[in-house]
């Protein structure tokens, strides 16, 4: 059944937005709202660290030491610490998987939610002051409360996400997320220290003329359909746009219409992008915005992961563009 949608005016704070949306999700109660707030808080902290990165030189490699003799951490490691800390302290989350951690983290509490997170995606762009992002997925726990978590709690299909989204750290920083009832975008207002609603009920155009792929990999693409589609884009003089930061490329295509492709290649025969940390979260967002996400054979959200760092080819964006690629 279609849930009723409460339309709130542009400019309301994330906090007010979450509160009023609780009416739409009576089962979500306060814990879930608090979890979204925890994510927003960690995002603000990471945003602050990123903004001052050039000044205090924390862009270098882990293992360096600052003048106080403290070990300096790479920003992706710092972001991982910030998000895990915020999620652990909140108490709503019982388990976390992160792109930066080999195995799952069981917080051994009675929280109801599992979070999968890529704390800072696009790491190759960090050192050159180009947009990067955080990507997150939220699931319900499967194991009964007070029992140790198992792989089953984490290896859930994307279809079971109850919320997902991303934070784009760019000229302005934005939090974009869905709870399964449309997609909304919030822009960070630094003087207020608040995310405010800026993009209400985002819809992705069904068609577009922008394509995003690392074209240097053209000769090593293993999927003939992706090769054909790339040629189609060139024959039709589509516009190539590739930042190499998935969140930034995805966000542009979401707002303007377009397709992002990371096919299987000789170097990454099973795809480069991680299902649990990157593809699922964005697939949920794009479907909620009217777009499509596939690995070329099936919808991303229907893939059963077999381990937490499972990778997949990814074609995601405007519905008709993605459909043309696979048909
Ligand atoms: P990361 O998780 O190590 O940062 O890798 C993911 C990134 C994506 O943000 C981006 O779209 C892609 O890898 C770029 O890969 P490539 O440099 O192979 O084009
Ligand atoms: Mg990543």
mmCIF file of C-alpha atoms and ligand atoms in Angstrom:
data_model
loop_
_atom_site.group_PDB
_atom_site.id
_atom_site.type_symbol
_atom_site.label_atom_id
_atom_site.label_comp_id
_atom_site.label_asym_id
_atom_site.label_seq_id
_atom_site.Cartn_x
_atom_site.Cartn_y
_atom_site.Cartn_z
ATOM 1 C CA UNK A 1 0.000 0.000 0.000
ATOM 2 C CA UNK A 2 1.309 3.457 -0.908
ATOM 3 C CA UNK A 3 2.356 5.286 2.243
ATOM 4 C CA UNK A 4 1.017 8.809 2.587
ATOM 5 C CA UNK A 5 3.722 11.378 2.017
ATOM 6 C CA UNK A 6 3.993 14.473 4.140
ATOM 7 C CA UNK A 7 5.477 17.267 2.086
ATOM 8 C CA UNK A 8 7.588 19.605 4.122
ATOM 9 C CA UNK A 9 8.820 22.991 2.935
ATOM 10 C CA UNK A 10 12.344 23.438 1.635
ATOM 11 C CA UNK A 11 14.549 24.697 4.449
ATOM 12 C CA UNK A 12 13.223 22.581 7.334
ATOM 13 C CA UNK A 13 15.976 21.012 9.379
ATOM 14 C CA UNK A 14 16.756 17.302 9.159
ATOM 15 C CA UNK A 15 15.663 16.969 12.756
ATOM 16 C CA UNK A 16 12.206 18.367 12.111
ATOM 17 C CA UNK A 17 11.935 16.334 8.938
ATOM 18 C CA UNK A 18 12.738 13.095 10.773
ATOM 19 C CA UNK A 19 10.304 13.908 13.547
ATOM 20 C CA UNK A 20 7.395 14.605 11.252
ATOM 21 C CA UNK A 21 8.153 11.479 9.234
ATOM 22 C CA UNK A 22 7.784 9.303 12.320
ATOM 23 C CA UNK A 23 4.043 9.600 11.719
ATOM 24 C CA UNK A 24 4.521 7.776 8.402
ATOM 25 C CA UNK A 25 6.497 4.991 10.080
ATOM 26 C CA UNK A 26 4.746 4.165 13.351
ATOM 27 C CA UNK A 27 6.828 0.996 13.632
ATOM 28 C CA UNK A 28 10.048 2.946 13.219
ATOM 29 C CA UNK A 29 9.654 4.748 16.546
ATOM 30 C CA UNK A 30 12.364 6.906 18.017
ATOM 31 C CA UNK A 31 15.299 4.494 17.777
ATOM 32 C CA UNK A 32 15.408 4.595 14.017
ATOM 33 C CA UNK A 33 15.128 8.390 14.000
ATOM 34 C CA UNK A 34 17.959 8.561 16.478
ATOM 35 C CA UNK A 35 20.058 6.330 14.226
ATOM 36 C CA UNK A 36 19.600 8.753 11.325
ATOM 37 C CA UNK A 37 20.603 11.579 13.650
ATOM 38 C CA UNK A 38 23.735 9.646 14.683
ATOM 39 C CA UNK A 39 24.702 9.307 11.026
ATOM 40 C CA UNK A 40 24.106 13.021 10.442
ATOM 41 C CA UNK A 41 26.227 13.886 13.469
ATOM 42 C CA UNK A 42 29.151 11.745 12.312
ATOM 43 C CA UNK A 43 28.769 13.320 8.851
ATOM 44 C CA UNK A 44 29.165 16.786 10.361
ATOM 45 C CA UNK A 45 32.297 15.711 12.192
ATOM 46 C CA UNK A 46 33.807 14.160 9.052
ATOM 47 C CA UNK A 47 32.813 17.237 7.058
ATOM 48 C CA UNK A 48 34.730 19.360 9.562
ATOM 49 C CA UNK A 49 37.804 17.116 9.338
ATOM 50 C CA UNK A 50 37.694 17.248 5.540
ATOM 51 C CA UNK A 51 37.373 21.024 5.515
ATOM 52 C CA UNK A 52 40.485 21.497 7.575
ATOM 53 C CA UNK A 53 42.436 18.658 5.970
ATOM 54 C CA UNK A 54 44.658 20.952 3.936
ATOM 55 C CA UNK A 55 45.418 23.134 6.931
ATOM 56 C CA UNK A 56 46.512 20.550 9.403
ATOM 57 C CA UNK A 57 47.910 18.089 6.910
ATOM 58 C CA UNK A 58 46.023 14.958 7.776
ATOM 59 C CA UNK A 59 45.823 13.851 4.187
ATOM 60 C CA UNK A 60 49.058 11.897 4.358
ATOM 61 C CA UNK A 61 49.502 8.216 4.923
ATOM 62 C CA UNK A 62 48.625 6.531 8.156
ATOM 63 C CA UNK A 63 51.765 6.011 10.176
ATOM 64 C CA UNK A 64 52.891 9.661 10.020
ATOM 65 C CA UNK A 65 53.260 11.615 13.228
ATOM 66 C CA UNK A 66 52.073 15.160 13.843
ATOM 67 C CA UNK A 67 54.019 17.772 15.822
ATOM 68 C CA UNK A 68 52.449 16.645 19.090
ATOM 69 C CA UNK A 69 53.807 13.187 18.432
ATOM 70 C CA UNK A 70 50.334 11.728 17.867
ATOM 71 C CA UNK A 71 49.955 9.338 15.029
ATOM 72 C CA UNK A 72 48.251 11.007 12.090
ATOM 73 C CA UNK A 73 45.502 9.064 10.423
ATOM 74 C CA UNK A 74 44.443 9.036 6.845
ATOM 75 C CA UNK A 75 41.058 10.633 6.425
ATOM 76 C CA UNK A 76 39.374 7.402 5.423
ATOM 77 C CA UNK A 77 40.586 5.758 8.615
ATOM 78 C CA UNK A 78 39.509 8.809 10.619
ATOM 79 C CA UNK A 79 36.068 8.768 9.006
ATOM 80 C CA UNK A 80 35.748 5.078 9.869
ATOM 81 C CA UNK A 81 36.530 5.807 13.506
ATOM 82 C CA UNK A 82 34.062 8.720 13.607
ATOM 83 C CA UNK A 83 31.158 6.743 12.143
ATOM 84 C CA UNK A 84 31.766 3.624 14.207
ATOM 85 C CA UNK A 85 31.998 5.732 17.345
ATOM 86 C CA UNK A 86 28.761 7.613 16.621
ATOM 87 C CA UNK A 87 26.893 4.427 15.774
ATOM 88 C CA UNK A 88 28.231 2.501 18.757
ATOM 89 C CA UNK A 89 27.452 5.212 21.270
ATOM 90 C CA UNK A 90 23.913 5.759 19.990
ATOM 91 C CA UNK A 91 22.761 2.312 21.197
ATOM 92 C CA UNK A 92 20.287 1.699 18.363
ATOM 93 C CA UNK A 93 22.799 -0.203 16.222
ATOM 94 C CA UNK A 94 23.827 -3.718 17.265
ATOM 95 C CA UNK A 95 26.203 -4.536 14.409
ATOM 96 C CA UNK A 96 28.358 -2.719 11.899
ATOM 97 C CA UNK A 97 30.213 -3.726 8.761
ATOM 98 C CA UNK A 98 32.583 -1.245 7.184
ATOM 99 C CA UNK A 99 34.587 -1.248 3.991
ATOM 100 C CA UNK A 100 37.573 -0.479 6.223
ATOM 101 C CA UNK A 101 37.125 -3.543 8.452
ATOM 102 C CA UNK A 102 37.772 -7.138 7.507
ATOM 103 C CA UNK A 103 35.007 -8.682 9.667
ATOM 104 C CA UNK A 104 31.744 -7.619 11.240
ATOM 105 C CA UNK A 105 31.571 -5.769 14.538
ATOM 106 C CA UNK A 106 29.122 -7.111 17.128
ATOM 107 C CA UNK A 107 28.362 -4.319 19.578
ATOM 108 C CA UNK A 108 26.784 -6.822 21.953
ATOM 109 C CA UNK A 109 23.830 -4.663 22.854
ATOM 110 C CA UNK A 110 20.072 -4.944 22.376
ATOM 111 C CA UNK A 111 19.936 -2.560 19.418
ATOM 112 C CA UNK A 112 17.740 -3.535 16.489
ATOM 113 C CA UNK A 113 19.691 -2.242 13.541
ATOM 114 C CA UNK A 114 22.606 -3.327 11.390
ATOM 115 C CA UNK A 115 24.584 -0.689 9.484
ATOM 116 C CA UNK A 116 26.834 -1.245 6.465
ATOM 117 C CA UNK A 117 29.069 1.709 5.758
ATOM 118 C CA UNK A 118 31.738 2.933 3.396
ATOM 119 C CA UNK A 119 32.993 5.774 5.600
ATOM 120 C CA UNK A 120 34.922 7.634 2.900
ATOM 121 C CA UNK A 121 34.505 6.474 -0.653
ATOM 122 C CA UNK A 122 36.639 7.774 -3.503
ATOM 123 C CA UNK A 123 39.858 7.607 -1.543
ATOM 124 C CA UNK A 124 41.987 8.368 -4.586
ATOM 125 C CA UNK A 125 40.387 11.832 -4.608
ATOM 126 C CA UNK A 126 41.048 12.706 -0.979
ATOM 127 C CA UNK A 127 44.563 13.992 -1.423
ATOM 128 C CA UNK A 128 43.635 16.288 -4.308
ATOM 129 C CA UNK A 129 40.687 18.116 -2.761
ATOM 130 C CA UNK A 130 38.044 16.540 -4.988
ATOM 131 C CA UNK A 131 34.581 15.497 -3.725
ATOM 132 C CA UNK A 132 34.345 12.276 -1.750
ATOM 133 C CA UNK A 133 31.442 10.611 0.041
ATOM 134 C CA UNK A 134 30.094 8.337 2.744
ATOM 135 C CA UNK A 135 27.664 5.572 1.765
ATOM 136 C CA UNK A 136 25.405 3.739 4.229
ATOM 137 C CA UNK A 137 22.743 1.029 4.401
ATOM 138 C CA UNK A 138 20.509 0.175 7.347
ATOM 139 C CA UNK A 139 18.942 -3.245 7.937
ATOM 140 C CA UNK A 140 17.000 -4.871 10.781
ATOM 141 C CA UNK A 141 18.855 -7.487 12.785
ATOM 142 C CA UNK A 142 17.851 -11.109 12.128
ATOM 143 C CA UNK A 143 19.276 -12.857 15.172
ATOM 144 C CA UNK A 144 17.092 -12.444 18.250
ATOM 145 C CA UNK A 145 18.124 -9.738 20.699
ATOM 146 C CA UNK A 146 20.637 -10.892 23.332
ATOM 147 C CA UNK A 147 22.112 -13.511 20.996
ATOM 148 C CA UNK A 148 25.475 -13.058 19.281
ATOM 149 C CA UNK A 149 25.171 -11.745 15.736
ATOM 150 C CA UNK A 150 25.967 -14.105 12.874
ATOM 151 C CA UNK A 151 26.843 -13.689 9.191
ATOM 152 C CA UNK A 152 23.123 -13.878 8.402
ATOM 153 C CA UNK A 153 22.567 -10.525 10.095
ATOM 154 C CA UNK A 154 24.970 -8.895 7.669
ATOM 155 C CA UNK A 155 24.593 -10.886 4.446
ATOM 156 C CA UNK A 156 21.131 -9.567 3.675
ATOM 157 C CA UNK A 157 19.916 -8.739 0.194
ATOM 158 C CA UNK A 158 19.665 -5.040 -0.615
ATOM 159 C CA UNK A 159 15.896 -5.445 -0.973
ATOM 160 C CA UNK A 160 15.769 -5.791 2.821
ATOM 161 C CA UNK A 161 17.313 -2.393 3.491
ATOM 162 C CA UNK A 162 15.036 -0.184 5.546
ATOM 163 C CA UNK A 163 17.013 2.930 4.716
ATOM 164 C CA UNK A 164 20.076 3.909 2.760
ATOM 165 C CA UNK A 165 21.816 6.990 1.512
ATOM 166 C CA UNK A 166 25.011 8.918 1.183
ATOM 167 C CA UNK A 167 26.787 12.059 2.217
ATOM 168 C CA UNK A 168 28.533 14.014 -0.492
ATOM 169 C CA UNK A 169 31.363 16.203 0.743
ATOM 170 C CA UNK A 170 31.577 18.741 -2.060
ATOM 171 C CA UNK A 171 31.353 22.520 -2.596
ATOM 172 C CA UNK A 172 28.352 22.084 -0.284
ATOM 173 C CA UNK A 173 27.944 18.918 1.669
ATOM 174 C CA UNK A 174 24.725 16.999 1.251
ATOM 175 C CA UNK A 175 22.951 14.113 2.921
ATOM 176 C CA UNK A 176 20.640 12.217 0.575
ATOM 177 C CA UNK A 177 18.630 9.271 1.818
ATOM 178 C CA UNK A 178 15.558 7.108 1.453
ATOM 179 C CA UNK A 179 13.536 5.175 3.974
ATOM 180 C CA UNK A 180 11.563 3.498 1.206
ATOM 181 C CA UNK A 181 9.164 6.350 0.609
ATOM 182 C CA UNK A 182 10.956 8.586 -1.884
ATOM 183 C CA UNK A 183 14.342 10.280 -1.778
ATOM 184 C CA UNK A 184 15.139 13.543 -0.046
ATOM 185 C CA UNK A 185 18.302 15.640 -0.061
ATOM 186 C CA UNK A 186 19.573 17.892 2.716
ATOM 187 C CA UNK A 187 22.286 20.495 2.331
ATOM 188 C CA UNK A 188 24.605 21.273 5.211
ATOM 189 C CA UNK A 189 24.314 24.842 6.436
ATOM 190 C CA UNK A 190 27.644 25.411 8.243
ATOM 191 C CA UNK A 191 26.617 28.576 10.061
ATOM 192 C CA UNK A 192 23.656 26.743 11.615
ATOM 193 C CA UNK A 193 25.446 23.426 11.928
ATOM 194 C CA UNK A 194 22.346 21.778 10.456
ATOM 195 C CA UNK A 195 21.363 19.783 7.412
ATOM 196 C CA UNK A 196 18.323 21.492 5.848
ATOM 197 C CA UNK A 197 15.924 20.073 3.272
ATOM 198 C CA UNK A 198 17.017 21.325 -0.152
ATOM 199 C CA UNK A 199 15.888 18.615 -2.604
ATOM 200 C CA UNK A 200 12.490 17.249 -1.798
ATOM 201 C CA UNK A 201 11.223 13.994 -3.346
ATOM 202 C CA UNK A 202 14.073 13.658 -5.877
ATOM 203 C CA UNK A 203 13.124 12.000 -9.166
ATOM 204 C CA UNK A 204 15.732 10.739 -11.621
ATOM 205 C CA UNK A 205 14.941 11.516 -15.263
ATOM 206 C CA UNK A 206 14.020 8.370 -17.203
ATOM 207 C CA UNK A 207 16.464 9.348 -19.942
ATOM 208 C CA UNK A 208 19.677 11.291 -20.002
ATOM 209 C CA UNK A 209 22.710 11.889 -22.150
ATOM 210 C CA UNK A 210 25.525 11.658 -19.636
ATOM 211 C CA UNK A 211 27.605 8.543 -19.082
ATOM 212 C CA UNK A 212 30.176 7.925 -16.378
ATOM 213 C CA UNK A 213 32.796 5.236 -16.777
ATOM 214 C CA UNK A 214 36.558 4.911 -16.434
ATOM 215 C CA UNK A 215 37.082 4.801 -20.176
ATOM 216 C CA UNK A 216 40.735 3.904 -19.790
ATOM 217 C CA UNK A 217 39.429 0.422 -19.034
ATOM 218 C CA UNK A 218 37.593 0.132 -22.383
ATOM 219 C CA UNK A 219 39.842 -2.571 -23.758
ATOM 220 C CA UNK A 220 39.542 -4.733 -20.678
ATOM 221 C CA UNK A 221 35.748 -4.637 -20.260
ATOM 222 C CA UNK A 222 34.499 -8.229 -20.094
ATOM 223 C CA UNK A 223 30.781 -7.584 -20.614
ATOM 224 C CA UNK A 224 29.956 -7.225 -24.357
ATOM 225 C CA UNK A 225 26.748 -5.337 -23.507
ATOM 226 C CA UNK A 226 28.727 -2.672 -21.670
ATOM 227 C CA UNK A 227 31.111 -2.380 -24.625
ATOM 228 C CA UNK A 228 28.206 -2.017 -27.030
ATOM 229 C CA UNK A 229 26.519 0.565 -24.845
ATOM 230 C CA UNK A 230 29.700 2.588 -24.579
ATOM 231 C CA UNK A 231 29.903 2.658 -28.360
ATOM 232 C CA UNK A 232 26.249 3.711 -28.497
ATOM 233 C CA UNK A 233 27.027 6.637 -26.155
ATOM 234 C CA UNK A 234 29.862 7.749 -28.424
ATOM 235 C CA UNK A 235 27.861 7.291 -31.639
ATOM 236 C CA UNK A 236 25.215 9.553 -30.152
ATOM 237 C CA UNK A 237 27.719 12.090 -28.816
ATOM 238 C CA UNK A 238 26.612 11.687 -25.225
ATOM 239 C CA UNK A 239 28.556 13.659 -22.641
ATOM 240 C CA UNK A 240 31.241 11.779 -20.681
ATOM 241 C CA UNK A 241 31.543 12.797 -17.017
ATOM 242 C CA UNK A 242 33.709 10.764 -14.637
ATOM 243 C CA UNK A 243 35.009 12.067 -11.339
ATOM 244 C CA UNK A 244 36.137 8.713 -9.996
ATOM 245 C CA UNK A 245 34.204 9.346 -6.781
ATOM 246 C CA UNK A 246 31.144 7.154 -6.963
ATOM 247 C CA UNK A 247 28.991 9.364 -4.728
ATOM 248 C CA UNK A 248 29.755 12.470 -6.780
ATOM 249 C CA UNK A 249 29.197 10.724 -10.124
ATOM 250 C CA UNK A 250 26.011 9.088 -8.844
ATOM 251 C CA UNK A 251 24.669 12.320 -7.373
ATOM 252 C CA UNK A 252 25.144 14.252 -10.599
ATOM 253 C CA UNK A 253 23.417 11.546 -12.632
ATOM 254 C CA UNK A 254 20.585 11.334 -10.088
ATOM 255 C CA UNK A 255 19.872 15.041 -10.413
ATOM 256 C CA UNK A 256 20.538 15.503 -14.131
ATOM 257 C CA UNK A 257 19.863 12.087 -15.649
ATOM 258 C CA UNK A 258 22.648 9.737 -16.691
ATOM 259 C CA UNK A 259 24.223 6.351 -16.202
ATOM 260 C CA UNK A 260 27.221 5.168 -14.177
ATOM 261 C CA UNK A 261 29.010 2.008 -15.331
ATOM 262 C CA UNK A 262 31.606 -0.106 -13.566
ATOM 263 C CA UNK A 263 31.587 -3.387 -15.515
ATOM 264 C CA UNK A 264 33.611 -6.509 -14.859
ATOM 265 C CA UNK A 265 37.111 -5.968 -16.258
ATOM 266 C CA UNK A 266 40.223 -8.068 -16.672
ATOM 267 C CA UNK A 267 41.563 -6.574 -13.437
ATOM 268 C CA UNK A 268 38.251 -6.937 -11.581
ATOM 269 C CA UNK A 269 36.488 -9.934 -13.189
ATOM 270 C CA UNK A 270 33.742 -9.804 -10.559
ATOM 271 C CA UNK A 271 33.453 -6.003 -10.627
ATOM 272 C CA UNK A 272 35.260 -3.537 -8.404
ATOM 273 C CA UNK A 273 32.461 -2.030 -6.343
ATOM 274 C CA UNK A 274 31.281 -3.618 -3.133
ATOM 275 C CA UNK A 275 27.701 -4.783 -2.945
ATOM 276 C CA UNK A 276 27.274 -4.206 0.781
ATOM 277 C CA UNK A 277 29.059 -0.866 1.030
ATOM 278 C CA UNK A 278 28.441 0.869 -2.269
ATOM 279 C CA UNK A 279 26.048 -0.741 -4.739
ATOM 280 C CA UNK A 280 23.109 -1.699 -2.497
ATOM 281 C CA UNK A 281 22.724 1.690 -0.839
ATOM 282 C CA UNK A 282 22.780 3.571 -4.127
ATOM 283 C CA UNK A 283 20.523 0.989 -5.806
ATOM 284 C CA UNK A 284 17.847 1.548 -3.153
ATOM 285 C CA UNK A 285 18.121 5.319 -3.627
ATOM 286 C CA UNK A 286 17.934 5.132 -7.427
ATOM 287 C CA UNK A 287 14.939 2.766 -7.416
ATOM 288 C CA UNK A 288 13.146 5.086 -5.024
ATOM 289 C CA UNK A 289 13.887 7.953 -7.405
ATOM 290 C CA UNK A 290 12.463 6.015 -10.379
ATOM 291 C CA UNK A 291 15.786 4.798 -11.794
ATOM 292 C CA UNK A 292 17.388 1.370 -12.106
ATOM 293 C CA UNK A 293 20.447 -0.535 -10.879
ATOM 294 C CA UNK A 294 21.673 -3.874 -12.208
ATOM 295 C CA UNK A 295 24.788 -6.007 -12.469
ATOM 296 C CA UNK A 296 23.823 -6.743 -16.094
ATOM 297 C CA UNK A 297 21.887 -9.875 -15.211
ATOM 298 C CA UNK A 298 19.712 -8.997 -12.254
ATOM 299 C CA UNK A 299 18.690 -6.070 -10.102
ATOM 300 C CA UNK A 300 21.402 -5.163 -7.632
ATOM 301 C CA UNK A 301 18.876 -5.338 -4.780
ATOM 302 C CA UNK A 302 18.164 -9.035 -5.483
ATOM 303 C CA UNK A 303 21.772 -10.244 -5.319
ATOM 304 C CA UNK A 304 22.529 -12.575 -2.422
ATOM 305 C CA UNK A 305 25.956 -11.684 -1.005
ATOM 306 C CA UNK A 306 28.126 -14.579 0.136
ATOM 307 C CA UNK A 307 30.652 -12.512 2.069
ATOM 308 C CA UNK A 308 30.696 -8.954 3.323
ATOM 309 C CA UNK A 309 33.276 -7.684 0.836
ATOM 310 C CA UNK A 310 31.414 -9.223 -2.122
ATOM 311 C CA UNK A 311 31.912 -7.173 -5.305
ATOM 312 C CA UNK A 312 29.660 -6.728 -8.308
ATOM 313 C CA UNK A 313 29.554 -5.033 -11.715
ATOM 314 C CA UNK A 314 27.309 -1.963 -11.466
ATOM 315 C CA UNK A 315 25.149 -0.155 -14.017
ATOM 316 C CA UNK A 316 23.032 2.475 -12.303
ATOM 317 C CA UNK A 317 21.075 5.587 -13.188
ATOM 318 C CA UNK A 318 18.241 6.694 -15.464
ATOM 319 C CA UNK A 319 15.850 3.811 -16.021
ATOM 320 C CA UNK A 320 15.763 3.840 -19.828
ATOM 321 C CA UNK A 321 19.530 4.136 -20.146
ATOM 322 C CA UNK A 322 20.163 1.168 -17.853
ATOM 323 C CA UNK A 323 17.418 -0.841 -19.573
ATOM 324 C CA UNK A 324 18.920 -0.126 -22.993
ATOM 325 C CA UNK A 325 22.301 -1.381 -21.805
ATOM 326 C CA UNK A 326 20.981 -4.740 -20.639
ATOM 327 C CA UNK A 327 18.496 -5.388 -23.473
HETATM 328 P P1 LIG B 1 37.303 3.016 -3.029
HETATM 329 O O1 LIG B 1 36.229 2.382 -2.203
HETATM 330 O O2 LIG B 1 38.635 2.355 -2.843
HETATM 331 O O3 LIG B 1 37.371 4.499 -2.878
HETATM 332 O O4 LIG B 1 36.928 2.663 -4.554
HETATM 333 C C1 LIG B 1 35.667 3.009 -5.043
HETATM 334 C C2 LIG B 1 35.825 4.055 -6.096
HETATM 335 C C3 LIG B 1 34.554 4.729 -6.497
HETATM 336 O O5 LIG B 1 34.286 5.855 -5.716
HETATM 337 C C4 LIG B 1 34.841 5.136 -7.908
HETATM 338 O O6 LIG B 1 33.688 5.294 -8.672
HETATM 339 C C5 LIG B 1 35.702 4.024 -8.407
HETATM 340 O O7 LIG B 1 36.284 3.426 -7.262
HETATM 341 C C6 LIG B 1 36.773 4.502 -9.286
HETATM 342 O O8 LIG B 1 37.526 3.423 -9.714
HETATM 343 P P2 LIG B 1 38.611 3.579 -10.879
HETATM 344 O O9 LIG B 1 39.709 4.424 -10.312
HETATM 345 O O10 LIG B 1 39.029 2.180 -11.172
HETATM 346 O O11 LIG B 1 37.920 4.248 -12.038
HETATM 347 MG MG1 LIG B 2 34.456 2.587 -1.439
#
